[in-house]
PDB file of C-alpha atoms and ligand atoms in Angstrom:
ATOM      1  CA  UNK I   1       9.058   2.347  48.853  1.00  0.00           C
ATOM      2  CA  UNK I   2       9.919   4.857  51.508  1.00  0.00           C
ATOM      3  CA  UNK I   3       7.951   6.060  54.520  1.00  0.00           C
ATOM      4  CA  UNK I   4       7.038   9.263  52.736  1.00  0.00           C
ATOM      5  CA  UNK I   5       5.588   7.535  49.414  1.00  0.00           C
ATOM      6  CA  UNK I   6       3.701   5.359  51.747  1.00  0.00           C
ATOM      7  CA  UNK I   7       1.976   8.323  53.171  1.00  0.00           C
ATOM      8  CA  UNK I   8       3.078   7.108  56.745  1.00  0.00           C
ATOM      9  CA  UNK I   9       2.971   9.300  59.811  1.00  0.00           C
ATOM     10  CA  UNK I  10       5.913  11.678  59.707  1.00  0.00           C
ATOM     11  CA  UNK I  11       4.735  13.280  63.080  1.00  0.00           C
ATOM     12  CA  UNK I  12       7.991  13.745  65.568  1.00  0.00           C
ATOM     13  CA  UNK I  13      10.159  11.660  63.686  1.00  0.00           C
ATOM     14  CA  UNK I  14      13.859  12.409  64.291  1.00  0.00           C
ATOM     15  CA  UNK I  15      15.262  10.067  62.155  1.00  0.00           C
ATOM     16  CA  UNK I  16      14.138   9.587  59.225  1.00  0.00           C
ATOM     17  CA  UNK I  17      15.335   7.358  56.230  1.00  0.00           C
ATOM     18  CA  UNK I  18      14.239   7.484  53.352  1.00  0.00           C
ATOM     19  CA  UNK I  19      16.846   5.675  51.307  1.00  0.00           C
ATOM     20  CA  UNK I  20      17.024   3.495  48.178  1.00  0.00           C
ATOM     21  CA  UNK I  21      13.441   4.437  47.465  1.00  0.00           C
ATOM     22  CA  UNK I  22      13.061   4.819  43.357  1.00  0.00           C
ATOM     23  CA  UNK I  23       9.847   6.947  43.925  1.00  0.00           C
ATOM     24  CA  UNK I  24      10.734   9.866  46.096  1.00  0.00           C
ATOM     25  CA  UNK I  25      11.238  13.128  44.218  1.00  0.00           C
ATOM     26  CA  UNK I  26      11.096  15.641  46.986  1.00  0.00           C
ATOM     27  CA  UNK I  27      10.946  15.509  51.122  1.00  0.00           C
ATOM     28  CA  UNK I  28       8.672  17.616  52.934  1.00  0.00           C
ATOM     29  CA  UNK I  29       9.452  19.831  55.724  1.00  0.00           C
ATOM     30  CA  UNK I  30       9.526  17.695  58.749  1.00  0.00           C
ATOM     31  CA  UNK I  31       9.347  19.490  61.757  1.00  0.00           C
ATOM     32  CA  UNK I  32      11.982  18.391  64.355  1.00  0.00           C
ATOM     33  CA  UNK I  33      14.016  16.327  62.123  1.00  0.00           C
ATOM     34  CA  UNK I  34      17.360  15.790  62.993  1.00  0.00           C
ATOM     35  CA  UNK I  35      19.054  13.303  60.778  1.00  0.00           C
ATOM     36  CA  UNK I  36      18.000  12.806  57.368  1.00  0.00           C
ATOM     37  CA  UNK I  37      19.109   9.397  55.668  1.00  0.00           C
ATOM     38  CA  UNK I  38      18.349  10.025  51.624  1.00  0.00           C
ATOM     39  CA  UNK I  39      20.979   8.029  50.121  1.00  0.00           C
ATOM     40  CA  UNK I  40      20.339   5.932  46.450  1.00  0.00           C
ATOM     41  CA  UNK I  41      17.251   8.019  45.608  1.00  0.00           C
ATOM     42  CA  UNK I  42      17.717   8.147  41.442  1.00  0.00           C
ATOM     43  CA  UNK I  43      14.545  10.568  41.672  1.00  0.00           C
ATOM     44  CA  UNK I  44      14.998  12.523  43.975  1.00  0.00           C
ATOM     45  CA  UNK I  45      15.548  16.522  42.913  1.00  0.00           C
ATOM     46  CA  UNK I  46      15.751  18.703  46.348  1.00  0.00           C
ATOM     47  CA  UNK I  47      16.015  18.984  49.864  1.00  0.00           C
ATOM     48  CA  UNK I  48      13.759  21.768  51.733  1.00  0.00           C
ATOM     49  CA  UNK I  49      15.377  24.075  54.540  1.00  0.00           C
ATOM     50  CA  UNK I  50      14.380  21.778  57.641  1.00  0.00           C
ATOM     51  CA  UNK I  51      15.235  24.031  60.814  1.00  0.00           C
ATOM     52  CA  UNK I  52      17.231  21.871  63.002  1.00  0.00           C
ATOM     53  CA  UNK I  53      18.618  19.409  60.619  1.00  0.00           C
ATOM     54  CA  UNK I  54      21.999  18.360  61.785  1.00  0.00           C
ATOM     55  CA  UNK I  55      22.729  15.864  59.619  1.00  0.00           C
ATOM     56  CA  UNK I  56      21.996  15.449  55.534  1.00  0.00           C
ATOM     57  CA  UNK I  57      22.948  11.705  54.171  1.00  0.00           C
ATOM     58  CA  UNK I  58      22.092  12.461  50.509  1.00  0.00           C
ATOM     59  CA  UNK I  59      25.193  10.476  48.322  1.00  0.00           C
ATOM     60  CA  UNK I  60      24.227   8.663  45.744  1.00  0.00           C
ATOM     61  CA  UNK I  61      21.161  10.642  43.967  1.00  0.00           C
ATOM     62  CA  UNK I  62      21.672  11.621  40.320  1.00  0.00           C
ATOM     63  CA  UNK I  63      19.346  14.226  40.356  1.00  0.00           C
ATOM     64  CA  UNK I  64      19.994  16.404  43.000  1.00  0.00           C
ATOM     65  CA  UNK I  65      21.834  19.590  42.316  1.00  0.00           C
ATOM     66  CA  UNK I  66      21.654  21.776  44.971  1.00  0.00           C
ATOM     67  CA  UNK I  67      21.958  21.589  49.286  1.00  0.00           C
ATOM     68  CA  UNK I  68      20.187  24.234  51.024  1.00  0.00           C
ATOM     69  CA  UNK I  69      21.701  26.501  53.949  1.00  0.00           C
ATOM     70  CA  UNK I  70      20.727  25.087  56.779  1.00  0.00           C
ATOM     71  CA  UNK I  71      22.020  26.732  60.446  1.00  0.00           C
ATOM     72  CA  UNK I  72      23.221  24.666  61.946  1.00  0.00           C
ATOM     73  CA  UNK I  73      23.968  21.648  59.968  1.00  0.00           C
ATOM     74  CA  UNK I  74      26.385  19.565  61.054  1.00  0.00           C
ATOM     75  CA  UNK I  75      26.698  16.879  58.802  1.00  0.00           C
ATOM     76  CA  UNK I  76      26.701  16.505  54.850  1.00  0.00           C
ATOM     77  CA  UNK I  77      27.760  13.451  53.157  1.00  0.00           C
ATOM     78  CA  UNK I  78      26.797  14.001  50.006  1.00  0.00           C
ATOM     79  CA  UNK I  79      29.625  11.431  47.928  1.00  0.00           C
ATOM     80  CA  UNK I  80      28.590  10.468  44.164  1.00  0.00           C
ATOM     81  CA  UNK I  81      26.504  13.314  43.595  1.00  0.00           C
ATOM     82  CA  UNK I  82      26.994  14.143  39.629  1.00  0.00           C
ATOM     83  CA  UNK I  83      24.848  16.858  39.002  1.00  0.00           C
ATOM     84  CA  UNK I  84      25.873  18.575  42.395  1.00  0.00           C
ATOM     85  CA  UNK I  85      28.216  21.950  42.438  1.00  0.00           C
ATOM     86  CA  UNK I  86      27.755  23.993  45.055  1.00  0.00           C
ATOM     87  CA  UNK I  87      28.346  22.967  48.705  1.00  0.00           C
ATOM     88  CA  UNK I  88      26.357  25.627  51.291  1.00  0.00           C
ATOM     89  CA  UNK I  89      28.570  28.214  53.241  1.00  0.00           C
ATOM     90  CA  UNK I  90      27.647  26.696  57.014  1.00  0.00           C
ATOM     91  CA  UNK I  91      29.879  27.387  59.927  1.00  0.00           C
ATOM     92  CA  UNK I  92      31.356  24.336  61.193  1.00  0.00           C
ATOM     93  CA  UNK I  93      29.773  21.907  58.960  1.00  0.00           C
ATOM     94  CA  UNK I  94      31.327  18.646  58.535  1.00  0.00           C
ATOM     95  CA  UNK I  95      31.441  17.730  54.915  1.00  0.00           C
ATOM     96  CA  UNK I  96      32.101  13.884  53.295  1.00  0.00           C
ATOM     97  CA  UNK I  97      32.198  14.962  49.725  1.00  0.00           C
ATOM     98  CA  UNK I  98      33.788  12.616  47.030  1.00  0.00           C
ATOM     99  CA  UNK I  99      33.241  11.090  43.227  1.00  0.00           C
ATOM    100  CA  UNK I 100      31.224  14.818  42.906  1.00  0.00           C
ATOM    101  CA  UNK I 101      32.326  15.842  39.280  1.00  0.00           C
ATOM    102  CA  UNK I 102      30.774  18.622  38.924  1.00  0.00           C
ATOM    103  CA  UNK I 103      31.675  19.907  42.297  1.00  0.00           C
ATOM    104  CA  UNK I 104      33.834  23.199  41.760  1.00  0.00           C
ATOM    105  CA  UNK I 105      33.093  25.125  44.703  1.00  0.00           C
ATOM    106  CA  UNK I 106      33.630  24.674  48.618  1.00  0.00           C
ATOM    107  CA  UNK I 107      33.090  27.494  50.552  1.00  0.00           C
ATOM    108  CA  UNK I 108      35.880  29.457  52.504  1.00  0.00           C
ATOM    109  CA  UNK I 109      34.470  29.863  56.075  1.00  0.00           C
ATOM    110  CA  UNK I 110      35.551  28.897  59.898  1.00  0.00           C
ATOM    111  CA  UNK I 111      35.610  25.746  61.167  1.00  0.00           C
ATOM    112  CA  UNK I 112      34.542  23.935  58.209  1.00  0.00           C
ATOM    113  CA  UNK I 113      35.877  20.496  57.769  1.00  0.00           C
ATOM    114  CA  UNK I 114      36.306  19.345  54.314  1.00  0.00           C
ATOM    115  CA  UNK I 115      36.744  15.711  53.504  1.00  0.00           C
ATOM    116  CA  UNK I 116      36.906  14.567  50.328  1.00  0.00           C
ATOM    117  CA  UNK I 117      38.293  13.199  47.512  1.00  0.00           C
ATOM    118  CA  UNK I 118      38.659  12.553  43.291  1.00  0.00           C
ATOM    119  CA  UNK I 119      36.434  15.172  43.110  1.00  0.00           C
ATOM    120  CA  UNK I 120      37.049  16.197  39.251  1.00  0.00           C
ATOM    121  CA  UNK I 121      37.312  20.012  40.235  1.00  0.00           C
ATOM    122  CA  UNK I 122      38.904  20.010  43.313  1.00  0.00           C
ATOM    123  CA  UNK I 123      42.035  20.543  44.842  1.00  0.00           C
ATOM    124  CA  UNK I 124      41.749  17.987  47.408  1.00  0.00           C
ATOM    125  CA  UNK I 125      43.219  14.888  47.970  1.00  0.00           C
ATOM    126  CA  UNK I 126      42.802  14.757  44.236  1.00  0.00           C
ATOM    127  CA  UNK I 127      45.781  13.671  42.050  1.00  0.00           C
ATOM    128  CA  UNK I 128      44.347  14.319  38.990  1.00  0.00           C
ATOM    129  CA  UNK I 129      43.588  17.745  39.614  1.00  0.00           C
ATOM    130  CA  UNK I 130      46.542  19.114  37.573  1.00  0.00           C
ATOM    131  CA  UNK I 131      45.727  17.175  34.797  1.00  0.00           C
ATOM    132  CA  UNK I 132      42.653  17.694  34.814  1.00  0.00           C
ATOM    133  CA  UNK I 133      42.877  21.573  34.752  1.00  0.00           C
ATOM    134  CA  UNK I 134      45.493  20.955  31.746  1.00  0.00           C
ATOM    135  CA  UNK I 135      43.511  19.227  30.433  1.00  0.00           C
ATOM    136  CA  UNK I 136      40.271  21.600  30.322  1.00  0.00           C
ATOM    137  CA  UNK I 137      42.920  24.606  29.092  1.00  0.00           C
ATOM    138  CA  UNK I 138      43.513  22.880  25.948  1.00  0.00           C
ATOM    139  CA  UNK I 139      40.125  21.942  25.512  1.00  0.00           C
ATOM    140  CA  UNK I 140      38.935  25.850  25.898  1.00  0.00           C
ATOM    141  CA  UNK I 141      41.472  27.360  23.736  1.00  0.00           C
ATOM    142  CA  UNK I 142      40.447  24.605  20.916  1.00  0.00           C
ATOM    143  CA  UNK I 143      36.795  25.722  21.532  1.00  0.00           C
ATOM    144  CA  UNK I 144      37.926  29.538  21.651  1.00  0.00           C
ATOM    145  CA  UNK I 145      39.603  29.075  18.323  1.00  0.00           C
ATOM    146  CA  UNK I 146      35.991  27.373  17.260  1.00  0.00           C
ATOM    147  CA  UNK I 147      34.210  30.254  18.123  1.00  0.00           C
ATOM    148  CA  UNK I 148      36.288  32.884  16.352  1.00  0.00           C
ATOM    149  CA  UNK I 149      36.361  31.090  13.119  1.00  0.00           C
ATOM    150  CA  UNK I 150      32.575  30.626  13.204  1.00  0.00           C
ATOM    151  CA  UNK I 151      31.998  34.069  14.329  1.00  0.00           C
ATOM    152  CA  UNK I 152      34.792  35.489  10.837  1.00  0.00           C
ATOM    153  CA  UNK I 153      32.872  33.405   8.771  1.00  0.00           C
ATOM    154  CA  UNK I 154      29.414  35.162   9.444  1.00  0.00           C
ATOM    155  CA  UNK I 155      31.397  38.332   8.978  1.00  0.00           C
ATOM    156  CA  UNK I 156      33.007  37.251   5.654  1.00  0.00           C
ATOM    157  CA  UNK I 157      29.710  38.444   3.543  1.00  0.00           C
ATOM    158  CA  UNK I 158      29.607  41.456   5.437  1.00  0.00           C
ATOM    159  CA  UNK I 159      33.470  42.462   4.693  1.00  0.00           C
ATOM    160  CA  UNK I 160      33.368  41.652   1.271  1.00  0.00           C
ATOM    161  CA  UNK I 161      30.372  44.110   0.338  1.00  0.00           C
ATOM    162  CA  UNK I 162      32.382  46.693   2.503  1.00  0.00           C
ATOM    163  CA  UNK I 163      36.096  45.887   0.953  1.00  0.00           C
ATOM    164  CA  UNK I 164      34.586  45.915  -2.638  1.00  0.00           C
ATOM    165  CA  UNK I 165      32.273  48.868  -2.364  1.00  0.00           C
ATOM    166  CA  UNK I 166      33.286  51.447  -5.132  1.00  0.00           C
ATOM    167  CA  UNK I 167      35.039  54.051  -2.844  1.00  0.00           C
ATOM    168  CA  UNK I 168      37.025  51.197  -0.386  1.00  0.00           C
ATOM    169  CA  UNK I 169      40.611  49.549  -1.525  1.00  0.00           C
ATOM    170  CA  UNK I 170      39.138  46.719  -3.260  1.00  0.00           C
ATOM    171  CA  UNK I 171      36.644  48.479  -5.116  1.00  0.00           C
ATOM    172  CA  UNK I 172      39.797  50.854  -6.077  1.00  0.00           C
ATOM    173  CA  UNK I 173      41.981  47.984  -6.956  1.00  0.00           C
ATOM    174  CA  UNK I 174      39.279  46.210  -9.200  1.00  0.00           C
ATOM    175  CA  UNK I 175      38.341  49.626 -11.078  1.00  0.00           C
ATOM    176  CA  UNK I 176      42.302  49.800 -11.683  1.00  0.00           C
ATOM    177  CA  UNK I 177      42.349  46.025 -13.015  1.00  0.00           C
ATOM    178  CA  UNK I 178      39.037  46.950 -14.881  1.00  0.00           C
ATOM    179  CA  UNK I 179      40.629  50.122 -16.367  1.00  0.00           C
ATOM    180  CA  UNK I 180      44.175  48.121 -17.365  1.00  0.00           C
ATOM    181  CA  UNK I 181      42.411  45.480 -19.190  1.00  0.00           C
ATOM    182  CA  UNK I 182      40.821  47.730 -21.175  1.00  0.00           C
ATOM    183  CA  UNK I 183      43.993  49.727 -22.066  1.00  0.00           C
ATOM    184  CA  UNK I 184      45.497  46.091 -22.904  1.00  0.00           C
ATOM    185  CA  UNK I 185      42.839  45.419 -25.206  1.00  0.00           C
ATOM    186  CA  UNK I 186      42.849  49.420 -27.126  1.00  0.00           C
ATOM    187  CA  UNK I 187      46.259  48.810 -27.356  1.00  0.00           C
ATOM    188  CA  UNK I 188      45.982  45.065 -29.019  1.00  0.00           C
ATOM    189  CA  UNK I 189      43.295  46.376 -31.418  1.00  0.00           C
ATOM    190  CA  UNK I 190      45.097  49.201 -32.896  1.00  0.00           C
ATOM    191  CA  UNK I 191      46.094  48.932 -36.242  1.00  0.00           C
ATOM    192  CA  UNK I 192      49.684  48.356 -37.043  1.00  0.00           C
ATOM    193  CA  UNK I 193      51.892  49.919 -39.596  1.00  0.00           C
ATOM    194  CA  UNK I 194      53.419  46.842 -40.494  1.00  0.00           C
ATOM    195  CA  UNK I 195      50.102  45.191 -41.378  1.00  0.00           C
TER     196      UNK I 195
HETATM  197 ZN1   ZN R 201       9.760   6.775  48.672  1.00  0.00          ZN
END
């Protein structure tokens, strides 16, 4: 259990880890923090702004999804984070990112340093990337071709009440049939001369 489930004294502390700890769900805002160590925390859901922070050790935690912007952060290492897909636009942050597979976003901004790799999504030092893409076109024209069928066959009871109304083509064509069959059968019971 971590300093922060103990209830400890987080008064001036600069440093703070918090790692491995099963309990911790969220941090509080810790005034004067500079480095925050949150690694292997399968509970854990956020991270609060923390004015100051320079660096965010956070791999590891199943659960998080999100980093906030913090000015001035100069640090993120944030490696096996599944449920994790946005990285924070911060000038001149340093970010460790790998093993994120969800990860489909890094921001476009000045002096950011990127390192990372095999994540799913991204186009860095990934060699799967191509693959992968090819592999997710395939998979949304099968589901596009899903859709579409499902959505025609909710339409099919609507078109046929339309097509067969009396004044459409079918409802034409199945008056003619109507009408022919009953010629055939005037003309079959007429009586014959030869009779
Ligand atoms: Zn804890």
């Amino acid at each position: 259990m971590c300093i922060i489930c103990k209830g400890g004294n987080l008064k001036g502390i600069k440093d703070l880890d918090c790692s491995y700890c099963p309990y911790l769900t969220n941090i509080p805002v810790i005034k004067g923090l500079q480095i925050l160590d949150c690694c292997h925390c399968p509970s854990l859901t956020n991270i609060p702004v923390i004015k100051g922070l320079q660096v965010i050790k956070c791999c590891h935690c199943p659960l998080l999804t999100n980093i906030p912007v913090i000015k001035g952060l100069d640090s993120l290492f944030c490696s096996s984070c599944p449920l994790l897909t946005n990285i924070p636009a911060i000038k001149g942050l340093q970010i460790y990112s790998s093993y994120c597979p969800l990860l489909i976003n890094i921001p476009v901004i000045k002096g950011l340093q990127v390192n990372c790799y095999n994540c799913t999504w991204l186009n860095i030092d990934n060699p799967n990337f191509n693959n992968n893409v090819n592999k997710l076109i395939v998979l949304q024209r099968l589901f596009k071709k899903i859709l579409l069928s499902k959505k025609l066959k909710k339409l099919i009871p609507q078109l046929m009440q339309i097509y067969y109304h009396p004044d459409a083509k079918g409802g034409y064509l199945d008056k003619r049939n109507l009408c022919e069959f009953i010629e055939k059968i005037n003309f079959l019971s007429e009586p014959r001369v030869c009779d």
